[in-house]
CSV table of C-alpha atoms and ligand atoms in Angstrom, one decimal:
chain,number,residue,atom,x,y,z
A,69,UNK,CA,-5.0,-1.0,-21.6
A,70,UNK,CA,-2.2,-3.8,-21.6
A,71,UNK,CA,1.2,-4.3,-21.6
A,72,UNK,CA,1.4,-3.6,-24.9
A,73,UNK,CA,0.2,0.1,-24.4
A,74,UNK,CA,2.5,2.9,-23.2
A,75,UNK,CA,5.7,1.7,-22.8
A,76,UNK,CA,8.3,4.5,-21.7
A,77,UNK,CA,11.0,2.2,-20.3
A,78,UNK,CA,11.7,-0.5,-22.4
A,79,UNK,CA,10.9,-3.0,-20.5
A,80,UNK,CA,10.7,-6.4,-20.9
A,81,UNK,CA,10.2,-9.6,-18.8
A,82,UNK,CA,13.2,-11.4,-18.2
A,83,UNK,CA,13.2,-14.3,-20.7
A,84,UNK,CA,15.0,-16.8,-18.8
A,85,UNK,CA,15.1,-18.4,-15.5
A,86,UNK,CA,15.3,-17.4,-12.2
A,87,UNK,CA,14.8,-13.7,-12.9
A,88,UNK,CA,17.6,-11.8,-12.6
A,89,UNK,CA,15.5,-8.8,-11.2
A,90,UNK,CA,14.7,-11.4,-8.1
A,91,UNK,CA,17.7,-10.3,-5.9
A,92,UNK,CA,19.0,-12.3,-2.2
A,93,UNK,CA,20.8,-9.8,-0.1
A,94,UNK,CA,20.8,-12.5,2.7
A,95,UNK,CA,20.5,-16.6,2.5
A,96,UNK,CA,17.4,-16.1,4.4
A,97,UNK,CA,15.1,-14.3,1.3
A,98,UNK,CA,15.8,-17.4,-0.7
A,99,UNK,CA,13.5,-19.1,0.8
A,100,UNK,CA,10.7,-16.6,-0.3
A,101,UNK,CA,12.0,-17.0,-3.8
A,102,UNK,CA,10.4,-19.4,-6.5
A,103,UNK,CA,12.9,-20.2,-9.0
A,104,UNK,CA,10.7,-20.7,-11.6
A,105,UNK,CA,8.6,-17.2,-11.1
A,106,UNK,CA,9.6,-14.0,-12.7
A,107,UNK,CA,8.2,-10.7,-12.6
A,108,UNK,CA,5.3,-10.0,-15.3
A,109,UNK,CA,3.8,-6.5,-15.7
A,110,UNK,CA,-0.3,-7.1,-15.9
A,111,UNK,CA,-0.9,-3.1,-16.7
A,112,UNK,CA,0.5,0.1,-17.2
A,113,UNK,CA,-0.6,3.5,-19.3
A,114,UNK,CA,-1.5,4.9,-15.5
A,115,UNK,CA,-0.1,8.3,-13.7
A,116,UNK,CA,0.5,6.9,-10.3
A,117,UNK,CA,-0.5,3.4,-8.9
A,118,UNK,CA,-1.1,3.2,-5.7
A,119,UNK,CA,-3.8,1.0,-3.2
A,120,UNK,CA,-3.6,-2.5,-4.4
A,121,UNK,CA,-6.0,-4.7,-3.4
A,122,UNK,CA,-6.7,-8.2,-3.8
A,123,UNK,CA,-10.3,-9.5,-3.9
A,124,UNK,CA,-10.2,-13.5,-3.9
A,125,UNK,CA,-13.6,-13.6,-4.4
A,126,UNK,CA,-13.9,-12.7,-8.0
A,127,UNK,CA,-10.2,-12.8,-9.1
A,128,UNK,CA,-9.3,-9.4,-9.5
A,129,UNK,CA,-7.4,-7.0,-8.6
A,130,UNK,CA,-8.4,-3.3,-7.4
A,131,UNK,CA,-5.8,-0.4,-7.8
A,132,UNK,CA,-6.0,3.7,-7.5
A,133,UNK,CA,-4.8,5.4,-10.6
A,134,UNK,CA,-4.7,9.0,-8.1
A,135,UNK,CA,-3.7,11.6,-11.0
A,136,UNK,CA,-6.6,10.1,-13.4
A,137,UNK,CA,-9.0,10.0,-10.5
A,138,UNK,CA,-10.1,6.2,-10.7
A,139,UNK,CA,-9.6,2.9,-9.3
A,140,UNK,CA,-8.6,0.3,-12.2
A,141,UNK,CA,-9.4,-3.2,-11.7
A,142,UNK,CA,-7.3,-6.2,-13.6
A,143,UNK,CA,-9.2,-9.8,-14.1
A,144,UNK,CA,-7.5,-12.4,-13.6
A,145,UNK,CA,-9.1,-14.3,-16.0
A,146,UNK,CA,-9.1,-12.4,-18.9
A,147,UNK,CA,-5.5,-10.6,-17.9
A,148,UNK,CA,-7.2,-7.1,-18.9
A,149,UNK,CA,-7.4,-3.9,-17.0
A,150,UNK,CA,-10.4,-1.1,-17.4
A,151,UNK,CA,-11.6,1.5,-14.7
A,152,UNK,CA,-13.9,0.4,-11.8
A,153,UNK,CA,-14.6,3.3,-10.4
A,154,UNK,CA,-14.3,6.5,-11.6
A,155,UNK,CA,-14.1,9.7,-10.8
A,156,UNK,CA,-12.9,7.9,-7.5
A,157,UNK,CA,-12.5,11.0,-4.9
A,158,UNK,CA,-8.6,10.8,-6.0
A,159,UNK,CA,-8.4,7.4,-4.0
A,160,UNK,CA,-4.9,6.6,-2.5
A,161,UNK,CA,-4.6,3.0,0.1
A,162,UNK,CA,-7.2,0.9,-0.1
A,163,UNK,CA,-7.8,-2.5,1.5
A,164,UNK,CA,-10.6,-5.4,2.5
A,165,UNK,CA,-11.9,-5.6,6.2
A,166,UNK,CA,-12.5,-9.1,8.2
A,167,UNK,CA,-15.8,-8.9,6.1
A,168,UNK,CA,-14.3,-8.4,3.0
A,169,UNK,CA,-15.9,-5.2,2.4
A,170,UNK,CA,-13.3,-2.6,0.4
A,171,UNK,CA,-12.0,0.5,2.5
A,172,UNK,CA,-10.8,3.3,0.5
A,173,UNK,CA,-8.8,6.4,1.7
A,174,UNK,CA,-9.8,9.5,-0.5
A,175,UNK,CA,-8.0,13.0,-1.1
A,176,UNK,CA,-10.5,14.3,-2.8
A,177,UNK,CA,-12.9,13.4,-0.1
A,178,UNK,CA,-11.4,13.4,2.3
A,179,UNK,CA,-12.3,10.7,4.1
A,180,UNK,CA,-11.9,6.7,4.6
A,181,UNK,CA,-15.2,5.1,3.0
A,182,UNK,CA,-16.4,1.3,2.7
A,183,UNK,CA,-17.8,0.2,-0.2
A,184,UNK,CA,-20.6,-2.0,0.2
A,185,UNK,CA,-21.8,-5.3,-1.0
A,186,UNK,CA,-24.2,-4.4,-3.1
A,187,UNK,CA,-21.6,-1.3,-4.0
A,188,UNK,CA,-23.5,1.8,-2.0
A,189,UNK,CA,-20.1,4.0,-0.2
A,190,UNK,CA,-20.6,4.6,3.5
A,191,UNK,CA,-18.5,7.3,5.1
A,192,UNK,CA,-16.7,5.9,7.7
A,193,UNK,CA,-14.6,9.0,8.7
A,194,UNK,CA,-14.3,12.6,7.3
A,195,UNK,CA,-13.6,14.6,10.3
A,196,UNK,CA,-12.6,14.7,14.0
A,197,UNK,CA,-13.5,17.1,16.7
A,198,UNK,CA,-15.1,19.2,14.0
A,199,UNK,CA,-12.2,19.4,11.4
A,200,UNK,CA,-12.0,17.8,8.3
A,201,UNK,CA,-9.5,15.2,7.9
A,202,UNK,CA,-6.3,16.0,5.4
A,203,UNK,CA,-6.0,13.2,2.8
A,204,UNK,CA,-6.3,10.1,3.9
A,205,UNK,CA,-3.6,7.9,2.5
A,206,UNK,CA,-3.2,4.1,3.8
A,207,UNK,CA,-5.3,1.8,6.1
A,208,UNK,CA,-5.2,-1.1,7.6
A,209,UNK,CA,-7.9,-3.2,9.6
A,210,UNK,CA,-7.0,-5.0,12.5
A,211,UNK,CA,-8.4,-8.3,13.4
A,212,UNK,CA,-10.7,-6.9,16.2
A,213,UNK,CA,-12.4,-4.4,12.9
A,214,UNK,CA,-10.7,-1.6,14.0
A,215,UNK,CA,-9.4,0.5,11.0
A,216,UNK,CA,-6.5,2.3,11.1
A,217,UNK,CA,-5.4,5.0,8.8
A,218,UNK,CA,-2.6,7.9,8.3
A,219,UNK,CA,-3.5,11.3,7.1
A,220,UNK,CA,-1.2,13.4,6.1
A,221,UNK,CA,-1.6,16.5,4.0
A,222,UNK,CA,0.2,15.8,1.1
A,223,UNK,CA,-3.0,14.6,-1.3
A,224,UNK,CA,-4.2,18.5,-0.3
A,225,UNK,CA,-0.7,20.3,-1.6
A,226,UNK,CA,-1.8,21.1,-4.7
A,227,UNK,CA,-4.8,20.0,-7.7
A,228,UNK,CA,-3.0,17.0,-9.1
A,229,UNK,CA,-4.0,14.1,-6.8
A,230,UNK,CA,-6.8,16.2,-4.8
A,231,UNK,CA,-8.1,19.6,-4.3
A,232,UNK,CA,-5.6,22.2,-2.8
A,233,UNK,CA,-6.5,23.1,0.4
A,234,UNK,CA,-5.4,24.0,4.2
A,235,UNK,CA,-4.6,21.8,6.5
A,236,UNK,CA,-7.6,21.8,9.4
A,237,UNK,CA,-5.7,18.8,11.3
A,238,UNK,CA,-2.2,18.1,12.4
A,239,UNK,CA,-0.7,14.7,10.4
A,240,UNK,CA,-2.1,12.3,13.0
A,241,UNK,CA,-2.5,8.4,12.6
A,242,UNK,CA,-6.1,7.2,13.9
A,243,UNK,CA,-8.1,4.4,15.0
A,244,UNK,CA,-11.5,3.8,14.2
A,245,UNK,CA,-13.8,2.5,16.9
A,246,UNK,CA,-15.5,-1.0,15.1
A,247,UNK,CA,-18.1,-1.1,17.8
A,248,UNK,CA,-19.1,2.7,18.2
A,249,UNK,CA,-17.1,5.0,15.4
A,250,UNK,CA,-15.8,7.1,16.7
A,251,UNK,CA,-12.2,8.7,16.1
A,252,UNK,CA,-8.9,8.8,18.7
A,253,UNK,CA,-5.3,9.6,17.5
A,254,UNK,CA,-2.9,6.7,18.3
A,255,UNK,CA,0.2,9.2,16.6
A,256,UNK,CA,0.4,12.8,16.1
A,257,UNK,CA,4.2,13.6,15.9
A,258,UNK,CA,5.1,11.9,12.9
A,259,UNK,CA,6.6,13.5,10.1
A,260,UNK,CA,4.4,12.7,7.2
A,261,UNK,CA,2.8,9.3,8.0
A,262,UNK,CA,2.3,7.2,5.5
A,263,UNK,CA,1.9,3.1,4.8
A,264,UNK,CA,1.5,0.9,7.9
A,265,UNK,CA,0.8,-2.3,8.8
A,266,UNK,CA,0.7,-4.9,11.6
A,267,UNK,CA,3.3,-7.6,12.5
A,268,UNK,CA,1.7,-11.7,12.2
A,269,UNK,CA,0.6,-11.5,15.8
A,270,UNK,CA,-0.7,-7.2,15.6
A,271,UNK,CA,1.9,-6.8,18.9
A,272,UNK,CA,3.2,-4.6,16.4
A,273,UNK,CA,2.4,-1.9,14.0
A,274,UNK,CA,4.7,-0.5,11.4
A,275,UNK,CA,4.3,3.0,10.1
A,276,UNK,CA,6.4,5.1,7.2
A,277,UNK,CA,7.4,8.6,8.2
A,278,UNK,CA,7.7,9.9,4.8
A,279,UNK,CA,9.1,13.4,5.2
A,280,UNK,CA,11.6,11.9,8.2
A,281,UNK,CA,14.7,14.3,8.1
A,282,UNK,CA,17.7,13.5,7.2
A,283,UNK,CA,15.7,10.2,6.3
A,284,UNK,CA,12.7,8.6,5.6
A,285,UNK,CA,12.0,5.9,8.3
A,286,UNK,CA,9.8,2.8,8.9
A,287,UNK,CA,9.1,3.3,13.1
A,288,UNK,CA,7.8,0.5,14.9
A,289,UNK,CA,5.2,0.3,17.9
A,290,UNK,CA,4.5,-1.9,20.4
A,291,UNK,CA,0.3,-2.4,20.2
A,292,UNK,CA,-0.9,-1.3,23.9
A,293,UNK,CA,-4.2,-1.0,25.6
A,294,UNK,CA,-5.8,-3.4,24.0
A,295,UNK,CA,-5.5,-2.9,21.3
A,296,UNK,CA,-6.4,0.3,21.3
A,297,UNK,CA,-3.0,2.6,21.4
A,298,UNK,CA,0.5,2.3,20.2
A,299,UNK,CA,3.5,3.3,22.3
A,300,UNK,CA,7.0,2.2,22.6
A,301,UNK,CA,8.2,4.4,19.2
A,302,UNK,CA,11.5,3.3,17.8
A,303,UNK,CA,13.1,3.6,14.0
A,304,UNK,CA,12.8,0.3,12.5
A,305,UNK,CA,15.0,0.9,9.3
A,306,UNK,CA,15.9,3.9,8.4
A,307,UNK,CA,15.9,3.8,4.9
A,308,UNK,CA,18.7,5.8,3.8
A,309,UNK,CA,18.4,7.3,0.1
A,310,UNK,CA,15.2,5.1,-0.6
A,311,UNK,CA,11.8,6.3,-0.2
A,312,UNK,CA,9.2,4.3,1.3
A,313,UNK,CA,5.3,4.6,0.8
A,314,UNK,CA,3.3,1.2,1.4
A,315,UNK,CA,4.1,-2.0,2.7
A,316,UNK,CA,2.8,-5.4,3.4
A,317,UNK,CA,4.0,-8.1,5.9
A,318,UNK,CA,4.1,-11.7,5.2
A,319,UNK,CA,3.2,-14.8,7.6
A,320,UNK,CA,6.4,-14.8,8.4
A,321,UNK,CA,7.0,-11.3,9.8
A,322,UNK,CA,9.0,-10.2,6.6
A,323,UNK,CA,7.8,-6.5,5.6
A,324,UNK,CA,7.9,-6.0,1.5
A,325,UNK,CA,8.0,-2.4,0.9
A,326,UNK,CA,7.5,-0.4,-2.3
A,327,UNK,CA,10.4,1.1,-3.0
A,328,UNK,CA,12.4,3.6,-5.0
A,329,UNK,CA,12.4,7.5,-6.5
A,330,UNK,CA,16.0,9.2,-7.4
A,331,UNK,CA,18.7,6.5,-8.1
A,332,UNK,CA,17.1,3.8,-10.4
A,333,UNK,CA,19.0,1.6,-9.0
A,334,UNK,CA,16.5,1.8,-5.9
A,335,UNK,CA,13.1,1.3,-8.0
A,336,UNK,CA,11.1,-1.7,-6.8
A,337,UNK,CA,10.4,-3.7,-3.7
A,338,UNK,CA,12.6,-4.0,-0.4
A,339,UNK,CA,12.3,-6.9,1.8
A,340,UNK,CA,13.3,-6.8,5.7
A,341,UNK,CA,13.6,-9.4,7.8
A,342,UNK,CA,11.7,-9.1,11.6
A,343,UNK,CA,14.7,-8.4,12.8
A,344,UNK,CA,15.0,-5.4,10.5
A,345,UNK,CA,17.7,-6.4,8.2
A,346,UNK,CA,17.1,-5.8,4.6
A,347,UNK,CA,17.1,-9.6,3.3
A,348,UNK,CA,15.7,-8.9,-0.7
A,349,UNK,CA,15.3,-6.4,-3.6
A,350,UNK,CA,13.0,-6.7,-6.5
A,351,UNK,CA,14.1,-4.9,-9.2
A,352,UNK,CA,11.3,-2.9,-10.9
A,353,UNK,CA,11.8,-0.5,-13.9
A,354,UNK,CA,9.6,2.4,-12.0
A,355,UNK,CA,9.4,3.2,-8.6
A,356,UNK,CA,7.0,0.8,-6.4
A,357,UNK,CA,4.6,3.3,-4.2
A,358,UNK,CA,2.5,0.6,-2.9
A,359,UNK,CA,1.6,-3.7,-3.0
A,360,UNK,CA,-0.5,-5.9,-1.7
A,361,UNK,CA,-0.5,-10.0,-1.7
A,362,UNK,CA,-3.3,-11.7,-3.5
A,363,UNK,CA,-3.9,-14.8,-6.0
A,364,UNK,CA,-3.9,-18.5,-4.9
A,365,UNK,CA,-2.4,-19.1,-1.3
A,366,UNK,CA,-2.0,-15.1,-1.3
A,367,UNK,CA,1.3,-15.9,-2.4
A,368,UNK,CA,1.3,-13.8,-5.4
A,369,UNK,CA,2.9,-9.9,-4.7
A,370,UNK,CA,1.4,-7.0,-6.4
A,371,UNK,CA,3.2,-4.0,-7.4
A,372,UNK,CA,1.8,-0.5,-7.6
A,373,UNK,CA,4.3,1.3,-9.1
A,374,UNK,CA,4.2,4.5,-10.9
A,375,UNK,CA,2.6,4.0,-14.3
A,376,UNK,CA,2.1,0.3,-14.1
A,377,UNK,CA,1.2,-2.6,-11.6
A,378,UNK,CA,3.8,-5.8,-11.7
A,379,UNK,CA,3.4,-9.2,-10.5
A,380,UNK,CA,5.8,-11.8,-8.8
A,381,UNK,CA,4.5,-15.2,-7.3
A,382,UNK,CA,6.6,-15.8,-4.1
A,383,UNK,CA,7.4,-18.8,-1.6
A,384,UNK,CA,5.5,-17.0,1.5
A,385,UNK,CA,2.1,-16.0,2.0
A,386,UNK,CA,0.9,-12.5,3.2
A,387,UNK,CA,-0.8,-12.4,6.3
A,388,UNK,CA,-4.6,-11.9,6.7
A,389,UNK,CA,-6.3,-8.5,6.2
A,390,UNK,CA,-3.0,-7.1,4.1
B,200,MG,MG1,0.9,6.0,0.6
């Protein structure tokens, strides 16, 4: 698998400098821009990339391929792609705790897991007050350990990225205990939770609604109780015709958002500023569900999206625990 496999759209890497698929909407995205990077595609020949996830460690990267039912992992060094785990539950989000350990939301079972260092999978949550859990789809872990995740139901709608099933639980957000385990919901009326992520400082946390009606919304909380709840909801962008799934915010406070679905004109990466304004696009030839920061300085962006995974090296670093 390279990108010289499958190659539906034609696509090609822009051949000259700066890359025209690197777009300022405002002055201030320039100076997130390198004008001698351009986007590369490391991989394709997947159904749907999602859960990027750098590991540092041992220069590679870790993505869920959800309708083939496996995580792929790309080396750095060698620039090839082969499965790392598979079948994988129908893994969605994915991401590293302060310990560096990979956390991995399942549809197929249902549950957040960690994976180990010497690669055993503990069950970290699969249920709460005696229900099982939808389909977990994106997590995050705060600084304090505590792992928070969205579970809506849509990796249980049919058999293509899970096993069909009824919903036992409402579409609740949840924090995970670090010191005893145990469940609470921190967000039970929102319409198809999805992505989410903390501002620099965790004050904040970010959350898609993805079935928001008329529109699909990123809402932003204040981070209350220490750290513990979330309150204060508000629509941070509503995103109009574009559909957002995962995100991940920079040092800076910008939030990079996969992107896209419809109008092609929409496919790729969105960039707001703190403020909310959209500030950047990066073009993509498929939609971007999901991305993470990784490589050197974790100033290198990588793209989930749809049947192949793109990189961009940017100007700004992503924060910690993205
Ligand atoms: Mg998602």
């Amino acid at each position: 698998m390279s990108d010289t496999g499958n190659d539906p759209h034609g696509w090609r890497p822009a051949t000259r400098y700066p890359d025209p698929a690197v777009i300022s909407l405002d002055p201030r995205f320039d100076a997130c821009k390198l004008p001698l990077a351009g986007v590369e595609r490391l991989a394709t020949g997947c159904r749907w990339c999602e859960g990027p996830v750098w590991f540092g460690d041992g220069r590679y990267l870790l993505w869920s391929d959800i309708p083939n039912n496996r995580i792929m992992r790309w080396d750095e060094t060698t620039g090839q792609a082969a499965p790392f785990r598979e079948p994988s539950n129908f893994s969605n989000g994915q991401t590293r705790d302060r310990q560096g350990r990979l956390i991995t939301c399942e549809h197929g079972g249902r549950r957040v897991t960690r994976t180990e260092y010497d690669g055993t999978i503990t069950v970290l949550a699969d249920s709460f007050e005696g229900r099982r859990l939808n389909s977990p789809n994106d997590v995050v872990v705060k600084s304090d350990g505590s792992i928070w995740f969205t579970d809506p139901a849509f990796g249980i709608a049919g058999n293509y990225e899970g096993y069909r099933a009824e919903p036992e639980l409402g579409q609740n957000v949840y924090r995970l205990d670090p010191g005893t385990g145990a469940l609470s919901v921190v967000a039970d009326d929102i319409l198809g939770p999805n992505g989410l992520a903390f501002s620099p400082d965790e004050a904040v946390l970010y959350i898609v609604e993805s079935r928001g009606v008329p529109t699909r919304k990123i809402l932003a909380y204040d981070v209350v109780e220490g750290g513990t709840a979330i309150a204060g909801r508000r629509v941070f962008i509503d995103a109009g015709p574009g559909t957002p799934d995962g995100f991940r915010v920079d040092v800076e406070g910008n939030l990079w958002c996969g992107w896209g679905m419809g109008d092609p004109e929409l496919d790729g990466v969105m960039v707001f500023a703190p403020d909310g304004t959209p500030i950047g696009r990066i073009a993509l030839p498929e939609r971007c569900a999901n991305l993470c920061f990784g490589g050197r300085a974790n100033s290198r962006l990588f793209m989930a999206a749809s049947h192949s995974v793109y990189a961009l090296y940017v100007n700004v670093a992503g924060v910690a625990g993205g």
